[in-house]
Coordinates of C-alpha atoms and ligand atoms in Angstrom, one line a residue:
X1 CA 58.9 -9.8 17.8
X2 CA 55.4 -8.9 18.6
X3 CA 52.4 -11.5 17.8
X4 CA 48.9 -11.8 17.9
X5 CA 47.4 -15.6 18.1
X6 CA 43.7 -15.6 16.9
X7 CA 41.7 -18.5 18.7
X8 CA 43.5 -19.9 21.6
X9 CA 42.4 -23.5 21.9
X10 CA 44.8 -26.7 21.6
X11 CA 47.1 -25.0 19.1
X12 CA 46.4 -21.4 19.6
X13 CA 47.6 -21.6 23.2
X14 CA 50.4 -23.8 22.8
X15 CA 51.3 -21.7 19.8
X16 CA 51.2 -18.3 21.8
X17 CA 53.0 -19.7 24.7
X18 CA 55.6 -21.5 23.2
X19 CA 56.4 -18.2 21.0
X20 CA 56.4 -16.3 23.9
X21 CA 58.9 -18.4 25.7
X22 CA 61.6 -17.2 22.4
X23 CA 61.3 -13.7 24.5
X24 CA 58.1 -13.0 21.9
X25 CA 55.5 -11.2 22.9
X26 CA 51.9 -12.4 22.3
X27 CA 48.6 -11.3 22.7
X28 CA 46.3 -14.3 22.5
X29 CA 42.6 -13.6 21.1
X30 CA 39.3 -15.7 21.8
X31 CA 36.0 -15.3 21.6
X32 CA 35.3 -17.4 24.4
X33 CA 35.0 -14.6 27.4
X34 CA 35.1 -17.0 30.2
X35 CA 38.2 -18.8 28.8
X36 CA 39.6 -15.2 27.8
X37 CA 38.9 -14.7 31.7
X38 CA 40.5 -17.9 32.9
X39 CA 43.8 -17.1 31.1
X40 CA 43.6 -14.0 32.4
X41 CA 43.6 -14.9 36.1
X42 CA 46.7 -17.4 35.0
X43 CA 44.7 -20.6 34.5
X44 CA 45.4 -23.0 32.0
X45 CA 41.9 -23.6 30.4
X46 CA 43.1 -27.2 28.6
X47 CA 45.2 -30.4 30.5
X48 CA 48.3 -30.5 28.2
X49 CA 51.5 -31.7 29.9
X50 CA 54.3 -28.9 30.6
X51 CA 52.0 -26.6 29.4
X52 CA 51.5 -24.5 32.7
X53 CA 54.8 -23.5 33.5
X54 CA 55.8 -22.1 30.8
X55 CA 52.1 -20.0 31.0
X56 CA 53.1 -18.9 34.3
X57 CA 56.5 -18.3 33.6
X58 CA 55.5 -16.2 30.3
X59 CA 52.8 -14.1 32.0
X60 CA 55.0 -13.2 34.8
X61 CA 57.8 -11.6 32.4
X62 CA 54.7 -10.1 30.8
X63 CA 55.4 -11.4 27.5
X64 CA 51.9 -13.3 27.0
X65 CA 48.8 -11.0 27.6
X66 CA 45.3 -12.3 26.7
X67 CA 42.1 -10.7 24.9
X68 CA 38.6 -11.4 23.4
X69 CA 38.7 -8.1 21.2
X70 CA 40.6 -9.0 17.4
X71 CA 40.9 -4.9 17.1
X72 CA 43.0 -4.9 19.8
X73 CA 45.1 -8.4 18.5
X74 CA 45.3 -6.2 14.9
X75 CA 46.4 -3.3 16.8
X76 CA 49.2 -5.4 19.0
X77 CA 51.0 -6.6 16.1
X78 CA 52.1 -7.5 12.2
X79 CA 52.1 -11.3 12.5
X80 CA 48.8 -12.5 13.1
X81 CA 48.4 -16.5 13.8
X82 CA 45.1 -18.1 13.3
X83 CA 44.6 -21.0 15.1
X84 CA 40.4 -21.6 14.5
X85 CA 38.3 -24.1 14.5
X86 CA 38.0 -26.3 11.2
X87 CA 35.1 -29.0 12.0
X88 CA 33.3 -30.9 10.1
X89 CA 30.8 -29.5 8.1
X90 CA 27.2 -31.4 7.3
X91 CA 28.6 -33.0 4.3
X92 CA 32.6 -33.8 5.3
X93 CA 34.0 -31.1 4.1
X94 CA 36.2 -28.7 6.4
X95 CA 33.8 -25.8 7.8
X96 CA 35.6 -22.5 6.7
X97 CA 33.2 -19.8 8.3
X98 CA 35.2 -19.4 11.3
X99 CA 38.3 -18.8 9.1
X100 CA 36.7 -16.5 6.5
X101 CA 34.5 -14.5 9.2
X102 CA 38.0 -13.6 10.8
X103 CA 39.4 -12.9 7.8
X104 CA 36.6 -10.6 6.6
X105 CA 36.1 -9.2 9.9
X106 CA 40.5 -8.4 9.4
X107 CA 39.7 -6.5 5.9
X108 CA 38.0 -4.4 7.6
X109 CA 40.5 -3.7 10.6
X110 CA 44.0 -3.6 9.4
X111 CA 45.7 -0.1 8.8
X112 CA 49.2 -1.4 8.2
X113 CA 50.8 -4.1 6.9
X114 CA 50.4 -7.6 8.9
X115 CA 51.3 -11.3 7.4
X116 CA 48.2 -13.3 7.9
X117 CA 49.3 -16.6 9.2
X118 CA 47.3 -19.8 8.9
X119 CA 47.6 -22.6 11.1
X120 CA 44.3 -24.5 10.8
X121 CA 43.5 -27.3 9.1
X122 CA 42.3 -25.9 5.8
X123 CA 41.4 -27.3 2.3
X124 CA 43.4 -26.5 -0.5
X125 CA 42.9 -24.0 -1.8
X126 CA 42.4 -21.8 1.4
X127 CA 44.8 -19.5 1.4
X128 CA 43.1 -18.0 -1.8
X129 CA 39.9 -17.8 -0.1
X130 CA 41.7 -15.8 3.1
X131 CA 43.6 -13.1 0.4
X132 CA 40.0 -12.3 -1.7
X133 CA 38.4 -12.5 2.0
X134 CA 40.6 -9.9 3.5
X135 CA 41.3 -7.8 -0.1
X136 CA 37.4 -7.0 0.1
X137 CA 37.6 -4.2 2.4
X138 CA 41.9 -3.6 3.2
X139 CA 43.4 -0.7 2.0
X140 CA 46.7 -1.7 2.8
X141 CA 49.1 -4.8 1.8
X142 CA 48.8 -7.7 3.3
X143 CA 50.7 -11.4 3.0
X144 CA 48.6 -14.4 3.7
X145 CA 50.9 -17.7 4.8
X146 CA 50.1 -21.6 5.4
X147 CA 51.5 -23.2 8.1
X148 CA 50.1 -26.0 9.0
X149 CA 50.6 -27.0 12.6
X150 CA 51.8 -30.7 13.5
X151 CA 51.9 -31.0 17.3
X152 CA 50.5 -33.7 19.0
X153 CA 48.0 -33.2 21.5
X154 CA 49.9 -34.8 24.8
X155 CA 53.4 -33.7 23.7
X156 CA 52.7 -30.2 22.2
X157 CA 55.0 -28.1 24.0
X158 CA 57.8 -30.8 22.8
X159 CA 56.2 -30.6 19.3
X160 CA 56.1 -26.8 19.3
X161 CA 59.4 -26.0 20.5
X162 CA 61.9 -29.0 18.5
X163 CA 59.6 -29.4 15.7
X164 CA 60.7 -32.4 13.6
X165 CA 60.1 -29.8 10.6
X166 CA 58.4 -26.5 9.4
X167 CA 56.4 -25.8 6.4
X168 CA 55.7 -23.2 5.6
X169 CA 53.8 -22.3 2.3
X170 CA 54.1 -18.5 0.7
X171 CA 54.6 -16.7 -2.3
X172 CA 56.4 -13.4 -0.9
X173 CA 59.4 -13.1 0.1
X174 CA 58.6 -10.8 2.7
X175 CA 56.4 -13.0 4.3
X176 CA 58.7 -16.5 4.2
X177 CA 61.8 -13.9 5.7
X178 CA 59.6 -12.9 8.5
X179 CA 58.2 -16.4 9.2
X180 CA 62.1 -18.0 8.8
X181 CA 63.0 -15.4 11.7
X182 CA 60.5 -16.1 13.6
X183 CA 61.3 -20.2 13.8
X184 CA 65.2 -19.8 13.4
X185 CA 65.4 -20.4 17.2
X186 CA 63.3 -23.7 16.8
X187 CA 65.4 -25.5 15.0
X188 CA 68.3 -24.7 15.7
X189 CA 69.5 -29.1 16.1
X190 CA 69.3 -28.6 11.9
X191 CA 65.5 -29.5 11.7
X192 CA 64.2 -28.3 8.3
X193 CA 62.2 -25.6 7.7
X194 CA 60.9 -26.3 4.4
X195 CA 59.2 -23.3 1.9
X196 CA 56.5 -24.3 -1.1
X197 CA 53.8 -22.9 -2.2
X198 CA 50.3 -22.2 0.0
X199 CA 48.4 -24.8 -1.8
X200 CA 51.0 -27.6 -1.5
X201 CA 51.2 -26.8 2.3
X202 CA 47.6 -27.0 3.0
X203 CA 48.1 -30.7 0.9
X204 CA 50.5 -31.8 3.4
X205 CA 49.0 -31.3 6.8
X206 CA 46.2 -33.5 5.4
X207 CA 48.1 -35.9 3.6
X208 CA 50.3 -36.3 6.8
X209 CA 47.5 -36.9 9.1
X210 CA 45.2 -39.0 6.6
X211 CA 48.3 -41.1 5.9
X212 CA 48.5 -41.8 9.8
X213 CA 45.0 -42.4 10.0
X214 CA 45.5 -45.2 6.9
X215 CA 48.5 -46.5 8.8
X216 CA 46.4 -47.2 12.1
X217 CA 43.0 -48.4 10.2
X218 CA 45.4 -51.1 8.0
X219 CA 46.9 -52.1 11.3
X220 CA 43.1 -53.1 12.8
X221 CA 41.8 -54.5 9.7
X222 CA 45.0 -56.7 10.3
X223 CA 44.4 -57.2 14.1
X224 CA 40.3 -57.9 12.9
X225 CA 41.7 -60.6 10.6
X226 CA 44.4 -62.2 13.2
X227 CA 41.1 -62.9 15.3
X228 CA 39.7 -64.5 12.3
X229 CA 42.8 -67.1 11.5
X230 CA 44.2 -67.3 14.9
X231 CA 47.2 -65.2 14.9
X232 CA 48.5 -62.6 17.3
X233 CA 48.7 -59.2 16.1
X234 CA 51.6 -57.9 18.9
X235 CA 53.7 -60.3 17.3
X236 CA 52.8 -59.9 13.6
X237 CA 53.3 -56.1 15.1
X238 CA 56.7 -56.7 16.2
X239 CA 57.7 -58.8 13.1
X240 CA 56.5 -55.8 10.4
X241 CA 57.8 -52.7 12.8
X242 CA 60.7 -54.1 12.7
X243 CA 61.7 -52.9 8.8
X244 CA 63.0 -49.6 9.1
X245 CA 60.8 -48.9 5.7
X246 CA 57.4 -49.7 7.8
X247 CA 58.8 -47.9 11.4
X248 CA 57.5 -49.4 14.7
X249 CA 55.1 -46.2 15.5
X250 CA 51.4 -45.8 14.9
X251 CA 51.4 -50.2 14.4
X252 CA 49.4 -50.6 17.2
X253 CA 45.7 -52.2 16.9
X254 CA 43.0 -50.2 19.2
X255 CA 39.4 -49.6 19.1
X256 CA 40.1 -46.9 16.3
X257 CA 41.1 -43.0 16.0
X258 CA 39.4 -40.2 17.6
X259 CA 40.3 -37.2 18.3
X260 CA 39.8 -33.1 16.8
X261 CA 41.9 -34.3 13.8
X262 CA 42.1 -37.5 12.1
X263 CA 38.4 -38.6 11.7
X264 CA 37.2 -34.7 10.4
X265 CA 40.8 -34.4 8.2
X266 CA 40.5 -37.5 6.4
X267 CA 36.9 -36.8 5.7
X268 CA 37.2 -33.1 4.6
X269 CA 40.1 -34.5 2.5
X270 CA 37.9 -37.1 0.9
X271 CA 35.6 -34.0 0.2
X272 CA 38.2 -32.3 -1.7
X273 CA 38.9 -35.1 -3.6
X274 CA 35.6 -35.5 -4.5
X275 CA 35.1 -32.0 -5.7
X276 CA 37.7 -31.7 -7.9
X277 CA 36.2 -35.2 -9.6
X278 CA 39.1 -37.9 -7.9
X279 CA 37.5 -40.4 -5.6
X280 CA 39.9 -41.7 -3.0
X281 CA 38.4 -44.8 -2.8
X282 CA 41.6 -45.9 0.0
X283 CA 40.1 -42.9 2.2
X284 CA 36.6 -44.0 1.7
X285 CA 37.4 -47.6 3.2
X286 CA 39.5 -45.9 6.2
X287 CA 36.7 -43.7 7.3
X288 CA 34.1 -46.7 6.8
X289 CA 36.8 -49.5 8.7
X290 CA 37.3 -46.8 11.3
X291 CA 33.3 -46.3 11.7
X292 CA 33.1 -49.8 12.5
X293 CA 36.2 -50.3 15.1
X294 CA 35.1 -47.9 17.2
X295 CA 32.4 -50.4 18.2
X296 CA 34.3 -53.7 17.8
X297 CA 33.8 -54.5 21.5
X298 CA 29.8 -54.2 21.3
X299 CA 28.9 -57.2 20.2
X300 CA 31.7 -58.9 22.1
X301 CA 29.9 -57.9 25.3
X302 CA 26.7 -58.8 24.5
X303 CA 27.5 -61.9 23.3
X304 CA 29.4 -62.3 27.0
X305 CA 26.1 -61.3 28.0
X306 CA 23.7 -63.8 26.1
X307 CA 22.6 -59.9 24.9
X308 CA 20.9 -58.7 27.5
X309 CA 23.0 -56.2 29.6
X310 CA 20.2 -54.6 31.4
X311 CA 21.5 -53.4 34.4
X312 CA 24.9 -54.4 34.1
X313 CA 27.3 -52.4 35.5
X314 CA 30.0 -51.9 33.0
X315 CA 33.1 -50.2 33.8
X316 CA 35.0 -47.8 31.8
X317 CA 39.0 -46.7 32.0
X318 CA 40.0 -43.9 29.9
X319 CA 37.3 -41.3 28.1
X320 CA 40.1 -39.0 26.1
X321 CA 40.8 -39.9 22.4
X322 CA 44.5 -40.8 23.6
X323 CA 46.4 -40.6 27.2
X324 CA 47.8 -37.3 27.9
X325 CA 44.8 -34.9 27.1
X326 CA 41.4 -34.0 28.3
X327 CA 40.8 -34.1 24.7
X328 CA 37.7 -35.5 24.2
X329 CA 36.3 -34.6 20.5
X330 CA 35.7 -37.9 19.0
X331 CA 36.6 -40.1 21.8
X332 CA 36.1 -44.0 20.9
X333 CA 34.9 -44.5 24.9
X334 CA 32.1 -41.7 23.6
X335 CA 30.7 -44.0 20.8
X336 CA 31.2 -47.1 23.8
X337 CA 29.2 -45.4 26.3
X338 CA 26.7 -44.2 23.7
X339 CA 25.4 -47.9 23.1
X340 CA 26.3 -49.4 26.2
X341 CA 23.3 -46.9 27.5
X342 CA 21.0 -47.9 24.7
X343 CA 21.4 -51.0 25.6
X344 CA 20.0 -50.3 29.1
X345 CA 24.0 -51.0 30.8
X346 CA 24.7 -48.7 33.8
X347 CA 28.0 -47.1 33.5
X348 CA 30.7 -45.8 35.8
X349 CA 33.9 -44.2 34.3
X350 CA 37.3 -43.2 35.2
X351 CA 39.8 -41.5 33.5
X352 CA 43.1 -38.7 35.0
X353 CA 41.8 -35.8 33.0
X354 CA 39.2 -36.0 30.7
X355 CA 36.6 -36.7 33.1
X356 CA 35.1 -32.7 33.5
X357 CA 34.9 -32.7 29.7
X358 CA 32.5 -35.4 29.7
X359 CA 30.4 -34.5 32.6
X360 CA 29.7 -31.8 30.1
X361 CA 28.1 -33.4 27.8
X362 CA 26.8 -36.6 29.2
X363 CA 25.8 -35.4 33.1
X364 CA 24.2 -37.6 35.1
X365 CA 23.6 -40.6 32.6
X366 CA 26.8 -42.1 33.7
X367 CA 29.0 -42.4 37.2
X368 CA 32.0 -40.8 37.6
X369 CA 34.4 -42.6 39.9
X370 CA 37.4 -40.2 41.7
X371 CA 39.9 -43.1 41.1
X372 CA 40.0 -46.1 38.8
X373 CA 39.6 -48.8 41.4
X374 CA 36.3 -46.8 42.7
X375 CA 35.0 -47.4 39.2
X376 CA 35.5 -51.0 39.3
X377 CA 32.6 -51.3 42.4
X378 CA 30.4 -54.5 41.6
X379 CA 31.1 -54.2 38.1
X380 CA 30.2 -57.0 35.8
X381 CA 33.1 -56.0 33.4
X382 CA 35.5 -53.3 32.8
X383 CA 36.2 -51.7 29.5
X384 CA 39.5 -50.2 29.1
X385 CA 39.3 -47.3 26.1
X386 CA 42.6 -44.9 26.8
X387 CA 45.8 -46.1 27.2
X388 CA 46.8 -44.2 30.0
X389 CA 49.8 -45.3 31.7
X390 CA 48.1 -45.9 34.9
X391 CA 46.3 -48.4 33.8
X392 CA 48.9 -50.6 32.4
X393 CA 49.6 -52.3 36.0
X394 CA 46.8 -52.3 38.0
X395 CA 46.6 -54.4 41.3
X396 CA 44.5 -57.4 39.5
X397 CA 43.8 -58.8 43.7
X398 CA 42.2 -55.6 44.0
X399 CA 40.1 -55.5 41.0
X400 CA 38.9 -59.3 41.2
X401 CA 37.9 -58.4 45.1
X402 CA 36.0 -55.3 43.9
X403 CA 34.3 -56.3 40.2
X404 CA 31.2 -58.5 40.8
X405 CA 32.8 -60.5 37.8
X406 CA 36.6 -60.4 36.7
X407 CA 35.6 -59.7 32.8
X408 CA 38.1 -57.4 31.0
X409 CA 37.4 -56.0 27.2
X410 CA 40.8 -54.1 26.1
X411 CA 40.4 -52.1 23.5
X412 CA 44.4 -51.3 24.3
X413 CA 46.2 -54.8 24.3
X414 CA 47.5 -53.7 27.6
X415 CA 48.0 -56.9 29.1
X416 CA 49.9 -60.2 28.7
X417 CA 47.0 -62.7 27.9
X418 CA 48.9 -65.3 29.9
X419 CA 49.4 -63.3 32.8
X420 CA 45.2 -62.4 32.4
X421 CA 44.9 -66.4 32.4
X422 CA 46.7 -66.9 35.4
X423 CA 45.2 -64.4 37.3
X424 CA 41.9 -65.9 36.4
X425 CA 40.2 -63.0 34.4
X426 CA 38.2 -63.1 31.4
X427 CA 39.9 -61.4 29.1
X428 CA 39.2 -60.4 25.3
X429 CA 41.4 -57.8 23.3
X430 CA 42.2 -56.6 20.0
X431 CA 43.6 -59.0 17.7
X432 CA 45.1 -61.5 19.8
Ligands
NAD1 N1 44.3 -30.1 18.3 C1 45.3 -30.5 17.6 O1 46.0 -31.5 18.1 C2 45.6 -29.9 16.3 C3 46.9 -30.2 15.7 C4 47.2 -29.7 14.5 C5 46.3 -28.9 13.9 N2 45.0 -28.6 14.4 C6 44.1 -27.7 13.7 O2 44.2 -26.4 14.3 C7 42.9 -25.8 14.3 C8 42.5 -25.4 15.7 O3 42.4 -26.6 16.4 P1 42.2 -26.6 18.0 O4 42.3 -28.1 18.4 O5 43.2 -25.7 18.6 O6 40.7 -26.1 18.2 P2 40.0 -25.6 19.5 O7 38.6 -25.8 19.3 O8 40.7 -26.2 20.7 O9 40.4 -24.0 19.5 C9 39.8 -23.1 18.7 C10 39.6 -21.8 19.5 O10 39.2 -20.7 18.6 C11 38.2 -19.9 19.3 N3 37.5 -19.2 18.3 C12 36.4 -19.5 17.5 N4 36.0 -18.5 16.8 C13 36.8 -17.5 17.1 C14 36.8 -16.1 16.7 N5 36.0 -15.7 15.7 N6 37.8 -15.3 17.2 C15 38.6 -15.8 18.1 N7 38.6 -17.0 18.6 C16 37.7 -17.9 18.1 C17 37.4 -20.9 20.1 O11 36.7 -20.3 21.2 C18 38.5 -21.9 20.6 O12 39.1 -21.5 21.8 C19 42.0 -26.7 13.6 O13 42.0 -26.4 12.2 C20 42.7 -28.1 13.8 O14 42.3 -29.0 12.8 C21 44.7 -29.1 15.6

């Protein structure tokens, strides 16, 4: 089948790879011409694991071909993707000009029909907005399909190609044949791919990912009280995963979620709620708890301290939102740094793949260290912020030789306190 994938970002360009490693062939669009170029020359413009061989295996059979015009994406095919930005707007609510300026800017294009495929993160109601969008200027007919996209930044090509389900939300048949044949050879272990209605689709990508976000935010209001009474959250952790009705996954206490998805999604949800007159008062406490952990550490340090970190040299591990990306879009070790500089704290940072992203945006307010032990130079403490798996056994000799002070803030739990006591470390973490 032949596919156009409007906005190749995170999803967009897993999305287009993936479908063109089904013997597809895609044509991936974005506005971003220096991206458009990169993908172009073969390079992967975005660190996601296993992602870069099937982009070079794909664009040597010639079945995954990139452009920034949409004409010529319109032109290429009848099953157009949209992967586009959905950020926050000023007031929570997801931002739908990206969305609705493609969509307009397709009325006006299309000369035959296409199905119009969403895969953004969109309100309810969305798919609506997309049909009268596009019916302003087509001539021709159109479908217009929700499909939200669950893959996890970090495993997306897994995600993408053995999805755990499908959903896909239409009201043609036309459009729900085309979309089943287009899956069929992604689940073929028996995974579901399950048909509703657009608006009931659109509901469950943000239901899904604000449920997560509710499961995390409990799990650190219960690591926040552990510190309070004196328990230990890994084993309270343990002890609750362990009933198959609670699961083992997403249990684990932090210095909150970041990301491109949870922290906008649960707002923009909150949003709709609050336009159609329900206030989801659970939501309103999970974005407020959230607020709140991604800071937790703060006033740990200073008090360390005595509050005056002028001139302390804090160390950071891990800037991306989790391991496995260079994601960095609401990064917890963002918010960190942010008022570790305020407070007059020089910083050097380390992290595998994030650390371009944030030279970006912060420059030269901050050190950036080639390796994680070169961070730790005369350090008065070390913050870890990712949990990436290199720093889960570090050489602790090493580090005590190198930081000016052997002071550890784990915003991770990635170390045995006992182990931290005998190694004579300071150690403070989440919970415990
Ligand atoms: N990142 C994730 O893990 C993830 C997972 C599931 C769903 N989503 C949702 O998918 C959507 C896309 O997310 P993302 O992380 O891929 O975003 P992204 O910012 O990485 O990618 C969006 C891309 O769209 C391009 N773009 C913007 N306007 C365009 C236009 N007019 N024409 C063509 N291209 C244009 C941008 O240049 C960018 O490359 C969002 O709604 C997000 O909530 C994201």
């Amino acid at each position: 089948m032949k596919i156009s994938v409007i906005g190749t970002g995170y999803v967009g360009l897993v999305t287009g790879t993936c479908l063109a490693e089904t013997g597809n062939e895609v044509l991936c669009i974005d506005i971003d011409e220096n991206k458009v170029k990169q993908m172009q020359q073969g390079e992967v413009p975005i660190y996601e694991p296993h992602l870069d061989v099937l982009f070079s295996r794909n664009i040597k059979a010639n079945r995954l071909h990139f452009s920034t015009s949409l004409k010529e994406g319109l032109d290429y095919a009848d099953i157009i993707f949209l992967a586009l930005p959905t950020p926050e707007d000023e007031d929570g609510s997801a931002d739908l000009k990206y969305i609705l300026g493609v969509a307009d800017e397709i009325g006006k294009l299309i000369s035959n029909y296409k199905v119009i495929i969403d895969k953004s993160t969109v309100p309810v109601g969305t798919s609506d907005k997309v049909k009268t969008t596009i019916s302003k200027h087509a001539k021709v007919d159109f479908d217009v399909v929700s499909n939200p996209e669950f893959l996890r930044e970090g495993f997306a090509v897994d995600d993408f190609l053995k999805p755990e389900r499908i959903v896909i939300g239409s009201s043609s048949q036309k459009a729900t044949d085309i979309m089943k044949k287009l899956y069929k050879p992604y689940v073929r272990s028996g995974n579901p791919i399950i048909i509703m209605d657009e608006k009931s689709a659109e509901l469950t990508k943000y239901a899904a990912n604000a449920f997560l976000a509710t499961k995390i935010t409990f799990m650190n209001e219960i690591a926040n009280f552990c510190e309070k009474v004196g328990a230990d959250v890994d084993k309270v952790r343990i002890g609750m995963g362990t009933d198959s009705r609670i699961g083992k996954r997403f249990l684990f206490p932090g210095i909150g979620y970041g990301g491109s998805c949870f922290p906008k999604d649960v707002k923009a949800l909150y949003k709709s709620g609050k336009d159609s007159d329900y206030d989801f008062k659970i939501l309103n406490s999970v974005i407020d708890v959230n607020a709140k952990q991604k800071t937790i550490l703060i006033p740990r340090i200073k008090t360390y301290f005595d509050q005056n970190l002028k001139n302390k040299k804090i160390a950071i591990w891990g800037l991306a939102f989790k391991p496995e990306t260079d994601d960095i879009r609401e990064a917890p070790a963002l918010y960190i740094i942010d008022s570790l500089l305020q407070s007059g704290a020089n910083i050097s940072v380390f992290d595998p793949e994030a650390i371009a992203n944030v030279k970006r945006k912060l420059g030269d307010s901050i050190e950036y260290a080639s390796n994680m032990y070169d961070a730790l130079i005369n350090a008065d403490a070390l913050i870890i912020c990712t949990e990436w798996s290199i720093f889960r056994t570090p050489d602790f000799s090493k580090l005590k030789t190198l930081m000016k002070n052997p002071v550890i803030f784990d915003g991770r739990n990635l170390y045995d306190l006992n182990d931290l006591k005998n190694e004579g470390i300071y150690y403070s973490s989440i919970g415990r």
